[in-house]
mmCIF file of C-alpha atoms and ligand atoms in Angstrom:
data_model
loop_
_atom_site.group_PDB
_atom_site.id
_atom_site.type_symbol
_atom_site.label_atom_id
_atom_site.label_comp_id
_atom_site.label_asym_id
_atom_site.label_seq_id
_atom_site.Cartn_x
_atom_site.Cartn_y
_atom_site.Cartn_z
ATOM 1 C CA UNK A 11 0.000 0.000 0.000
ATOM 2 C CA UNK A 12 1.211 3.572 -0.623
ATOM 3 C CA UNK A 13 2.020 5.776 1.771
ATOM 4 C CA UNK A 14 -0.691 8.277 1.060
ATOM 5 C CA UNK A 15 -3.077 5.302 0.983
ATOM 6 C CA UNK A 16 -1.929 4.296 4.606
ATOM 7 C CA UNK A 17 -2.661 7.646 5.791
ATOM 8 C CA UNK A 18 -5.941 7.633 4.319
ATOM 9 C CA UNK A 19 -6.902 4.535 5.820
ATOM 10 C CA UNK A 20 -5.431 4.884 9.262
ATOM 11 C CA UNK A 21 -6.537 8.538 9.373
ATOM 12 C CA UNK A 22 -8.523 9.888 6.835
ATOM 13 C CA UNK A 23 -11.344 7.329 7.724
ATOM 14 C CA UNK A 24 -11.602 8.774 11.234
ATOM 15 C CA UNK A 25 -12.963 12.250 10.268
ATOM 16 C CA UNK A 26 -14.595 11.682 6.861
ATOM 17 C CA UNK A 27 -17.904 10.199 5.674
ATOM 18 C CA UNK A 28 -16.933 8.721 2.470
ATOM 19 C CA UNK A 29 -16.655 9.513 -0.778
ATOM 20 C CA UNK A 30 -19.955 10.431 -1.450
ATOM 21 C CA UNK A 31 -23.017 12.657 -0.409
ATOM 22 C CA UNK A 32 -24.821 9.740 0.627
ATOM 23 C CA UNK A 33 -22.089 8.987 2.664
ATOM 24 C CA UNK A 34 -22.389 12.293 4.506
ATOM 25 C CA UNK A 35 -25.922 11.903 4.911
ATOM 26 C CA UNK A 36 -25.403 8.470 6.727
ATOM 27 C CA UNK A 37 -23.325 9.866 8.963
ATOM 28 C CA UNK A 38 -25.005 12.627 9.589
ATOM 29 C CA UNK A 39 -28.086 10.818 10.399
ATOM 30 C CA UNK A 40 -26.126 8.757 13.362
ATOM 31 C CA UNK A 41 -25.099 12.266 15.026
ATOM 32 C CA UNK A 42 -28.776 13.530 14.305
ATOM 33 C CA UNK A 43 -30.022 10.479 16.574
ATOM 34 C CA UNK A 44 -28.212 11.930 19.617
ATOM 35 C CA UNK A 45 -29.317 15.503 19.023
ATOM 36 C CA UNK A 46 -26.312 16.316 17.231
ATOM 37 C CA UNK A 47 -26.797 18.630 14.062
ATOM 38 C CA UNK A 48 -24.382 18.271 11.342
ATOM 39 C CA UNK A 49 -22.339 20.335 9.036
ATOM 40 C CA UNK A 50 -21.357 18.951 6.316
ATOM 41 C CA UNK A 51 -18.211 19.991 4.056
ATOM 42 C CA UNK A 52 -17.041 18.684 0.124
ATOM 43 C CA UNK A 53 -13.230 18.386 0.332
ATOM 44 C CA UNK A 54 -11.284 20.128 -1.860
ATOM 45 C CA UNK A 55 -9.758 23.944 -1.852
ATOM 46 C CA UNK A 56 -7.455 26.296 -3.927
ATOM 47 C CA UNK A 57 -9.487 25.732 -7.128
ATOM 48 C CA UNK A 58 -7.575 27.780 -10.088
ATOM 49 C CA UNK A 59 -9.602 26.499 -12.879
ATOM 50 C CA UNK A 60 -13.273 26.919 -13.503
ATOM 51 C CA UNK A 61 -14.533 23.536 -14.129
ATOM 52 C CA UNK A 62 -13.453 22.311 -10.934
ATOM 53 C CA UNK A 63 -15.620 25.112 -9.332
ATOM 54 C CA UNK A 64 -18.389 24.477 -11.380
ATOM 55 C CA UNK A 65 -18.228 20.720 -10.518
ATOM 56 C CA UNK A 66 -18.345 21.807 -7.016
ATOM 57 C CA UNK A 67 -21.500 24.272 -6.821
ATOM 58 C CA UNK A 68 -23.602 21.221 -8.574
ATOM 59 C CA UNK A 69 -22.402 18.802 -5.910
ATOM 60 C CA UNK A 70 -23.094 21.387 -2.860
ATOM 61 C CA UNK A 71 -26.376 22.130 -4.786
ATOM 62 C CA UNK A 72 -27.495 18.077 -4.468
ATOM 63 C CA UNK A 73 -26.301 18.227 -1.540
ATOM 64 C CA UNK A 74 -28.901 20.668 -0.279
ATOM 65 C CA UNK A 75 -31.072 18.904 -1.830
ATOM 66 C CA UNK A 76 -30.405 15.586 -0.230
ATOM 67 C CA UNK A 77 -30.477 17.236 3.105
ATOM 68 C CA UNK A 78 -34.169 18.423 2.537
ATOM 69 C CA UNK A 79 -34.928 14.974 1.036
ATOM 70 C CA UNK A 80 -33.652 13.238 4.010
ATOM 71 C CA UNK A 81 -34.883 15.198 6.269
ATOM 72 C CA UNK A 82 -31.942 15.354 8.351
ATOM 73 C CA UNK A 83 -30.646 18.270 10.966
ATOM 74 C CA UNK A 84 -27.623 19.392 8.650
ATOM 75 C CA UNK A 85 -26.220 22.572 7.401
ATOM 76 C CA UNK A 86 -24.028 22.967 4.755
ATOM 77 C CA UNK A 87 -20.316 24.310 4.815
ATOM 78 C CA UNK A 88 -18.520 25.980 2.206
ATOM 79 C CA UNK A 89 -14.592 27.165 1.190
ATOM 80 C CA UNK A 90 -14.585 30.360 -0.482
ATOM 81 C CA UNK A 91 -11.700 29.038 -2.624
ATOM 82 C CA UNK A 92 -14.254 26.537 -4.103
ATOM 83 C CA UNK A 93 -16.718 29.040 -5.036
ATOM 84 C CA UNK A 94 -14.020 30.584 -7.186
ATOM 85 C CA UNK A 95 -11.997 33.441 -5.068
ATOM 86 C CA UNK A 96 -9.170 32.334 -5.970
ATOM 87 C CA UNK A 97 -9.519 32.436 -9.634
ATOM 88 C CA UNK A 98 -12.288 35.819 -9.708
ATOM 89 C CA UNK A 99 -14.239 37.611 -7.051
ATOM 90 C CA UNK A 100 -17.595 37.938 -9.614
ATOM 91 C CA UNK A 101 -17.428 34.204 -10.107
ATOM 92 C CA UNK A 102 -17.149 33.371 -6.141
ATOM 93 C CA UNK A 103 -20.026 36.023 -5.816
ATOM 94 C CA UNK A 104 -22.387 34.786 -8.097
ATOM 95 C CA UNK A 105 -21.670 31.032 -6.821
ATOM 96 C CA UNK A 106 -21.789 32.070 -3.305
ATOM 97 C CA UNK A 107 -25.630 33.452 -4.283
ATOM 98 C CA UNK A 108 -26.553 30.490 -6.269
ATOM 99 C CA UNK A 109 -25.880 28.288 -2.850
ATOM 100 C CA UNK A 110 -27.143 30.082 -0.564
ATOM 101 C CA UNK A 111 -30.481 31.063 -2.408
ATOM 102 C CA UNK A 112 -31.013 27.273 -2.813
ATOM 103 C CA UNK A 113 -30.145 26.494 0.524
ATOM 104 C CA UNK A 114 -32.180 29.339 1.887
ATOM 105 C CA UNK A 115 -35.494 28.046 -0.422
ATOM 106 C CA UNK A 116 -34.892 24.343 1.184
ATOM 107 C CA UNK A 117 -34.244 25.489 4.775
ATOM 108 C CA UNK A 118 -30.500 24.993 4.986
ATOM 109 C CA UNK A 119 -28.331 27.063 6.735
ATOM 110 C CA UNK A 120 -24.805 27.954 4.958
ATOM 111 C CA UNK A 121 -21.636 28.008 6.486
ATOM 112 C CA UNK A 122 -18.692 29.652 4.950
ATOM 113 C CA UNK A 123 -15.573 28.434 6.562
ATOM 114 C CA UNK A 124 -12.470 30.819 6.520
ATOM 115 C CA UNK A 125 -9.141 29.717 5.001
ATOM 116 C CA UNK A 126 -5.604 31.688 4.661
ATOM 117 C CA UNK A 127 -5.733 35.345 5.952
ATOM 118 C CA UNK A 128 -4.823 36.338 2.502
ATOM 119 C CA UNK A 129 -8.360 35.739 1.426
ATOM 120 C CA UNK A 130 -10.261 37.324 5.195
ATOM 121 C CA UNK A 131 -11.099 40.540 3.644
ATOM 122 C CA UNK A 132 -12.608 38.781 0.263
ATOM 123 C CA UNK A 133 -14.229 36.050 2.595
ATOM 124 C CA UNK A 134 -16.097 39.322 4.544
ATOM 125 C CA UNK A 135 -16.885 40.806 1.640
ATOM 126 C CA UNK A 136 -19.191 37.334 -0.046
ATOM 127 C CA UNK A 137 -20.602 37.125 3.517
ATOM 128 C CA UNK A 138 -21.548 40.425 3.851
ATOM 129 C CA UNK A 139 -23.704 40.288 0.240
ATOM 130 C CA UNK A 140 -25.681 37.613 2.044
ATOM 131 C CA UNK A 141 -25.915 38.199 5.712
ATOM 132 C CA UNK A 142 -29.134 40.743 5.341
ATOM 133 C CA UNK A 143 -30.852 37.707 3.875
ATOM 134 C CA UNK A 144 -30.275 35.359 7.092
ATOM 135 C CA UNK A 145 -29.452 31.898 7.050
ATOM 136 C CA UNK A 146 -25.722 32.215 6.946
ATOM 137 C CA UNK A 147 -22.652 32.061 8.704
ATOM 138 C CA UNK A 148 -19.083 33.041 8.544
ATOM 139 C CA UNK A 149 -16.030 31.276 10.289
ATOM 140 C CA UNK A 150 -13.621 34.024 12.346
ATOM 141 C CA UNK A 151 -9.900 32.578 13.767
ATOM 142 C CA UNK A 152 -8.927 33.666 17.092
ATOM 143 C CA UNK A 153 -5.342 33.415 15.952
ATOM 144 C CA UNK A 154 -4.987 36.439 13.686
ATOM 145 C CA UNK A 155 -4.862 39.391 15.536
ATOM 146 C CA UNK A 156 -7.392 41.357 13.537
ATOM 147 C CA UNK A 157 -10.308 39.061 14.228
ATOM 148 C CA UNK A 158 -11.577 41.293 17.258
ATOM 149 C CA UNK A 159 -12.077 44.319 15.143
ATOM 150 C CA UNK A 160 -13.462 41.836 12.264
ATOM 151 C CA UNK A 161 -16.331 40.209 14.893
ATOM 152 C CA UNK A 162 -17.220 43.791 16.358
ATOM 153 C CA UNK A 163 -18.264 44.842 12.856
ATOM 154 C CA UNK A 164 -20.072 41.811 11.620
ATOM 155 C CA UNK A 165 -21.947 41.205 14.701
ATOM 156 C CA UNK A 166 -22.948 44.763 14.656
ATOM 157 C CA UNK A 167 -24.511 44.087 10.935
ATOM 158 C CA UNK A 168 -26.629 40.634 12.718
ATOM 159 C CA UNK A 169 -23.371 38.172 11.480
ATOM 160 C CA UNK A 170 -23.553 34.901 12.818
ATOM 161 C CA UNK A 171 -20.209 33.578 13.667
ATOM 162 C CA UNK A 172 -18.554 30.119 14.097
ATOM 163 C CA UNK A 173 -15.230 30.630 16.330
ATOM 164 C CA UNK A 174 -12.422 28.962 15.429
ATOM 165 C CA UNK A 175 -8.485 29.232 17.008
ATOM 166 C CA UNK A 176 -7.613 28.536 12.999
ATOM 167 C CA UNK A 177 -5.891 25.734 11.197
ATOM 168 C CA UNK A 178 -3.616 27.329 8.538
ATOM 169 C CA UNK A 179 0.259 28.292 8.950
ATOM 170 C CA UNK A 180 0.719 32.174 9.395
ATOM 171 C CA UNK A 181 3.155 34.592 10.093
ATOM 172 C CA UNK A 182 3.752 35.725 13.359
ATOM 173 C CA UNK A 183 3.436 39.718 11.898
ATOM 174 C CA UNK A 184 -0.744 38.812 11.778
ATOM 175 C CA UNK A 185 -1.360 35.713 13.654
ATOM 176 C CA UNK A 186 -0.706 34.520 17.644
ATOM 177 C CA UNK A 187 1.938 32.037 17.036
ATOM 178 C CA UNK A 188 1.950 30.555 20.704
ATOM 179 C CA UNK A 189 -1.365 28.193 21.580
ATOM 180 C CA UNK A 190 -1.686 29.860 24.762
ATOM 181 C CA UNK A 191 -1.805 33.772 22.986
ATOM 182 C CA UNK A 192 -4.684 31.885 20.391
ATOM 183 C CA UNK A 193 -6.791 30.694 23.032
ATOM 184 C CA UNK A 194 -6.608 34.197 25.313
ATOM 185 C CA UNK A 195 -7.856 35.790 22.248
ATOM 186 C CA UNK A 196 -10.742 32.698 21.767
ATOM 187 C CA UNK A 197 -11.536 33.588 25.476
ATOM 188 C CA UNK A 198 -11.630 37.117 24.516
ATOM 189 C CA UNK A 199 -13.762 37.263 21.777
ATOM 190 C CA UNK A 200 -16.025 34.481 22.995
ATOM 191 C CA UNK A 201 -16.679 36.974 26.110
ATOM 192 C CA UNK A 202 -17.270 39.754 23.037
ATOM 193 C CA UNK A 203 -19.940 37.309 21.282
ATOM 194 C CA UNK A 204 -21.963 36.567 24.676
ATOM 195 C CA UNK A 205 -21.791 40.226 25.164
ATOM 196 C CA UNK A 206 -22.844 41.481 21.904
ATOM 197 C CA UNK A 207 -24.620 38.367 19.912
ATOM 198 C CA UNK A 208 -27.478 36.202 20.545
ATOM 199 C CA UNK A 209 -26.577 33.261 18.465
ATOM 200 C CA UNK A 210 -22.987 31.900 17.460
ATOM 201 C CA UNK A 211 -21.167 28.860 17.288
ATOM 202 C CA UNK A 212 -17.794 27.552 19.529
ATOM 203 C CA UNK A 213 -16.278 25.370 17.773
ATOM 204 C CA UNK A 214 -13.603 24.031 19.120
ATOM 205 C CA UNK A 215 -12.264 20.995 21.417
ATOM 206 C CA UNK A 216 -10.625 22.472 23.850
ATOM 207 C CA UNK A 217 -12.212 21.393 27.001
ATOM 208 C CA UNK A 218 -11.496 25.108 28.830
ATOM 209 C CA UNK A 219 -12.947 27.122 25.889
ATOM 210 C CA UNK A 220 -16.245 25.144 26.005
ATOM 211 C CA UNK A 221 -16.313 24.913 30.143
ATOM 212 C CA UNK A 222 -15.628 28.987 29.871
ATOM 213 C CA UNK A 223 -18.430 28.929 27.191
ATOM 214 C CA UNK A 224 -20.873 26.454 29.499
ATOM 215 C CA UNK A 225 -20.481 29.101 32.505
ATOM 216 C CA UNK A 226 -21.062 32.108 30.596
ATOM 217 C CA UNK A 227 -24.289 30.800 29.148
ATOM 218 C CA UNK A 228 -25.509 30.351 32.629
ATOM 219 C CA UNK A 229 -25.367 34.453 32.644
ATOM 220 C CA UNK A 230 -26.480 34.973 29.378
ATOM 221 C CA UNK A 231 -28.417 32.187 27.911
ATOM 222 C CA UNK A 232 -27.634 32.933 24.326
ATOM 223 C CA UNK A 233 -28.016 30.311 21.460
ATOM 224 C CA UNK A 234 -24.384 28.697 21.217
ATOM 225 C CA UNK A 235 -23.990 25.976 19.276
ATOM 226 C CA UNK A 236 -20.935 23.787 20.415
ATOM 227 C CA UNK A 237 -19.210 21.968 17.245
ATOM 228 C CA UNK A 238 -16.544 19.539 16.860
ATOM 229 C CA UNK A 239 -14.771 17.953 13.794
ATOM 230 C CA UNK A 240 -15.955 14.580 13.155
ATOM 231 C CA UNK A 241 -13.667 12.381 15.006
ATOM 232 C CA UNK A 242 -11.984 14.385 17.215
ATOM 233 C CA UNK A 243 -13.544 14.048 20.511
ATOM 234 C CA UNK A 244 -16.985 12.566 19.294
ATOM 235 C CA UNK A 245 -17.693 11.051 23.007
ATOM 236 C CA UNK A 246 -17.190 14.285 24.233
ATOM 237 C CA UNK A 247 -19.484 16.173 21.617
ATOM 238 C CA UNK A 248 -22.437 13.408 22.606
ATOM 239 C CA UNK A 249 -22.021 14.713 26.516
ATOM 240 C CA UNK A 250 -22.251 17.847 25.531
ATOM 241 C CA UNK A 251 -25.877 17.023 23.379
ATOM 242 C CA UNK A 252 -26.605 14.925 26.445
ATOM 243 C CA UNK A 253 -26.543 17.285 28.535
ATOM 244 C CA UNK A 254 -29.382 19.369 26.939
ATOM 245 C CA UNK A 255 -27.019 21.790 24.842
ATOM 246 C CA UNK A 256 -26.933 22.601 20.998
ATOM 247 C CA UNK A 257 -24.486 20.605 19.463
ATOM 248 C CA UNK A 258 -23.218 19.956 15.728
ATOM 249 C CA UNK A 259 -20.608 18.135 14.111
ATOM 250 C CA UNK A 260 -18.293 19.587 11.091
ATOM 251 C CA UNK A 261 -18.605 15.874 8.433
ATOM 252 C CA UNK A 262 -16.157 16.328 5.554
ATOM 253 C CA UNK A 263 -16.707 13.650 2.546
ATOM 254 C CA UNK A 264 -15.512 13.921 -0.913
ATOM 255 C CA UNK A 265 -12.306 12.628 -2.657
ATOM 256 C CA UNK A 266 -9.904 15.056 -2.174
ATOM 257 C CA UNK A 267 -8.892 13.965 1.010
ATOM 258 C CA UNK A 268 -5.263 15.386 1.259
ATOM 259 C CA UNK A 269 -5.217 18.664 2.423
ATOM 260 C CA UNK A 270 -7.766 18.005 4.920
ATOM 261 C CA UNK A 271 -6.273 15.223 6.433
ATOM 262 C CA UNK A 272 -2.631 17.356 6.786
ATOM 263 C CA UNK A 273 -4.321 19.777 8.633
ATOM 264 C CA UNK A 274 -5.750 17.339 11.114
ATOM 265 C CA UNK A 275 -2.027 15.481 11.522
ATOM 266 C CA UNK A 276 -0.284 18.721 11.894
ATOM 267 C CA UNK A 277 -2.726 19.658 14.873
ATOM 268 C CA UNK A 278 -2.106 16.072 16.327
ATOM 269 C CA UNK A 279 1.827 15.970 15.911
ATOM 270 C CA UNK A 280 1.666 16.421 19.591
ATOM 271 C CA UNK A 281 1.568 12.034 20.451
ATOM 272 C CA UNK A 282 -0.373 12.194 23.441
ATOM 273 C CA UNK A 283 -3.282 13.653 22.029
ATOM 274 C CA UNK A 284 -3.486 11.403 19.106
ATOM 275 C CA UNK A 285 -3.258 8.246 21.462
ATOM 276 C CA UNK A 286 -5.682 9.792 23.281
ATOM 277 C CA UNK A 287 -8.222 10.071 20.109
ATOM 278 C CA UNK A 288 -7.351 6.764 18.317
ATOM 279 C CA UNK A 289 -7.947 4.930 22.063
ATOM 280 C CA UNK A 290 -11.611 6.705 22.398
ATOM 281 C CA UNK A 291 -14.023 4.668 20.682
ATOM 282 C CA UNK A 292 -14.925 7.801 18.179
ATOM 283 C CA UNK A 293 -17.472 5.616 15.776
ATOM 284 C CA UNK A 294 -21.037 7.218 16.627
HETATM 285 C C1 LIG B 2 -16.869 22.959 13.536
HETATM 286 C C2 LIG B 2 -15.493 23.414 13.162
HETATM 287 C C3 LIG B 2 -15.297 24.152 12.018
HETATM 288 C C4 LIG B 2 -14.016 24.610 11.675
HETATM 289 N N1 LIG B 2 -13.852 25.429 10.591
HETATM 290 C C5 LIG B 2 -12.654 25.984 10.353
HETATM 291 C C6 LIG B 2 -12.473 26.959 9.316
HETATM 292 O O1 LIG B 2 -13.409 27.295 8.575
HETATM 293 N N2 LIG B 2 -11.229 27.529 9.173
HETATM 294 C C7 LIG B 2 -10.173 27.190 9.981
HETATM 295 O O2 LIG B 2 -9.083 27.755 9.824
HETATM 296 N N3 LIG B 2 -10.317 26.236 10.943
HETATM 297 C C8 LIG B 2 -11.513 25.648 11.143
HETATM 298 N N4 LIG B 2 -11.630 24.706 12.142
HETATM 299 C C9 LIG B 2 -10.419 24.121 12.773
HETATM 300 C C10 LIG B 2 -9.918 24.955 13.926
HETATM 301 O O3 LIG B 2 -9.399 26.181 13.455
HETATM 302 C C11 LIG B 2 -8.793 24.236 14.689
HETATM 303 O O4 LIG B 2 -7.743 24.009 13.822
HETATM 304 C C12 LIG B 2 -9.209 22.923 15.326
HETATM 305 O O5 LIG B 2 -10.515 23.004 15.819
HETATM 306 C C13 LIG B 2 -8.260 22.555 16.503
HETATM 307 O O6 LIG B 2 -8.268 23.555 17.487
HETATM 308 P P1 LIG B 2 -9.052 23.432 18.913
HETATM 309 O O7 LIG B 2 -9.876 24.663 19.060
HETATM 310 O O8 LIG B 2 -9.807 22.183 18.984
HETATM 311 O O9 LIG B 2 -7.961 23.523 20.006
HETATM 312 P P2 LIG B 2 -6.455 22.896 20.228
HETATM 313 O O10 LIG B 2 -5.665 24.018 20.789
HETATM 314 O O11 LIG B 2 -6.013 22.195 18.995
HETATM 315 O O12 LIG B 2 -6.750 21.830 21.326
HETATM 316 C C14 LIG B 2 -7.084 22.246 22.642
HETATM 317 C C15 LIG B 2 -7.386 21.077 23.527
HETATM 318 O O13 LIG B 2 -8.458 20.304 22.971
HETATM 319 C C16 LIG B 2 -8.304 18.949 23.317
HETATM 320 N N5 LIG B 2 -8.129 18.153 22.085
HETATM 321 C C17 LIG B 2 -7.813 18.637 20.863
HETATM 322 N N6 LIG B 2 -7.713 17.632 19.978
HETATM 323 C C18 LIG B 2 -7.943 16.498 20.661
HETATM 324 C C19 LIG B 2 -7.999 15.129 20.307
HETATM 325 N N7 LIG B 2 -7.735 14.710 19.079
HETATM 326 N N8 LIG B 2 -8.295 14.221 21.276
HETATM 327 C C20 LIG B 2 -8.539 14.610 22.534
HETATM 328 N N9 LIG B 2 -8.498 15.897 22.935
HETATM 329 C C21 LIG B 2 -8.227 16.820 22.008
HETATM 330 C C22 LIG B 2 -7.070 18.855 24.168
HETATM 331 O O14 LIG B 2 -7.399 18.991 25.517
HETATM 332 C C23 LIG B 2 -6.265 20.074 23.717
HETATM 333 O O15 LIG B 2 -5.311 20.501 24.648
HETATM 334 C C24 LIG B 2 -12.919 24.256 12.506
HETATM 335 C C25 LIG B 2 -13.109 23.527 13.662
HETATM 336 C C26 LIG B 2 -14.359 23.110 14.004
HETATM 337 C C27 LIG B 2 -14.544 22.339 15.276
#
């Protein structure tokens, strides 16, 4: 076997559905029978040519309506690099419109998830088209240092926001290099969002950040969502749901399994936390 097909198997299968939506919507219908909503994601990123973009849309567009077919509790999550901002703002604009009016019409919620801080300002700028029509999110990352000043505006225009620490390599000149400087600033804006914003999402599995999230809701009893990445801590998501809160799970599935799957190693390089997740049963 190669090596890249070792990885898949020993990794890759942890955190993603399959290779196909109905893949995604078997999974998601486990986590949906423990009060778990789900999020679902098509792999792949850094489109530069048009046909893969276009490829994409129609797949996120049966996707939607799968979802509404199925009946299952399931958003829908989207890379602005597969709409097309990497290749022309227009064509990510008009893309980013086409999905979210569908998903809008069938009662689906749209995520847009936030990649390099190259792209931030374009990323604001799609969301912000949509955000007076409801039903959509945007991802923010606690490690660049501009998020604060990002959040206080979009919040102030109704933004619903998934918080994130970030999973992309940056340079110390815009981003918190140190974990411990990324999660004061998590802390700090999550205090921000229960000051300022009824509903957002914490996403993240970093048992402090969600207890500091659990104590402020007894104060302010907003609408947080808690969210994890499919098999990451999936015991600890299904406490969470147990325990009466709103819960959903980030499901990847596609093909293009690669870059995904880097991200996810790099985060576990440290060994004792991948013992610790291959040694909890994850499967829901
Ligand atoms: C729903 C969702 C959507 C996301 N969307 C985006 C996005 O659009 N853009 C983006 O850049 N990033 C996104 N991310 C990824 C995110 O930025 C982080 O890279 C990822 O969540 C890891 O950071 P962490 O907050 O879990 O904390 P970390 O600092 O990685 O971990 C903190 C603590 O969590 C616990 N923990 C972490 N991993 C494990 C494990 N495997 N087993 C047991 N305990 C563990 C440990 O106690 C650890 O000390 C998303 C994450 C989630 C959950």
């Amino acid at each position: 076997m190669s090596i890249a097909g070792f990885t898949e198997k020993i990794f890759a299968g942890r955190w993603l559905a399959g290779a196909k939506i109905g893949d995604a919507i078997t999974v998601s219908k486990r986590f949906n029978r423990y009060g778990v909503g789900a999020s679902i994601n098509y792999l792949g990123e850094a489109f530069k040519e048009k046909q893969q973009v276009d490829a994409t849309v129609r797949v996120y567009l049966a996707l939607i309506r799968e979802i509404r077919r199925n009946r299952i509790n399931a958003s829908i999550s989207v890379k602005p690099s597969q709409l097309g901002l990497a290749i022309d703002g227009k064509l990510a604009a008009r893309n980013y419109s086409r999905v979210t009016e569908t998903a809008r019409k069938n009662g689906v919620f749209t995520w847009l998830d936030m990649e390099e801080h190259r792209t931030v300002d374009d990323t604001i700028k799609l969301y912000r088209s949509q955000v007076r029509k409801k039903m959509v999110g945007i991802c923010i990352q606690s490690y660049l240092k501009r998020s604060i000043d990002d959040i206080e505006r979009l919040v102030e225009r109704g933004a619903v926001i998934r918080l994130v620490k970030g999973a992309y390599q940056e340079s110390p000149r815009i981003a918190y290099r140190a974990r411990s400087d990324t999660t004061a600033n998590y802390s700090r804006i999550m205090e921000y969002l229960f000051r300022h914003s009824q509903r957002f999402m914490i996403a993240t599995h970093d048992p402090k950040m969600i207890g500091y999230a659990l104590e402020l809701n007894r104060s302010y009893r907003r609408e947080v969502t808690y969210a994890m990445l499919n098999g990451i801590r999936n015991k600890a998501l299904l406490r969470l749901a147990a325990a009466g809160n709103r819960t959903s799970v980030y499901i990847p599935f596609g093909e293009r399994w690669l870059a995904y799957t880097l991200r996810r190693l790099r985060e576990e390089s440290n060994l004792a936390l991948v013992a610790r997740s291959l040694f909890e049963n994850q499967r829901v």
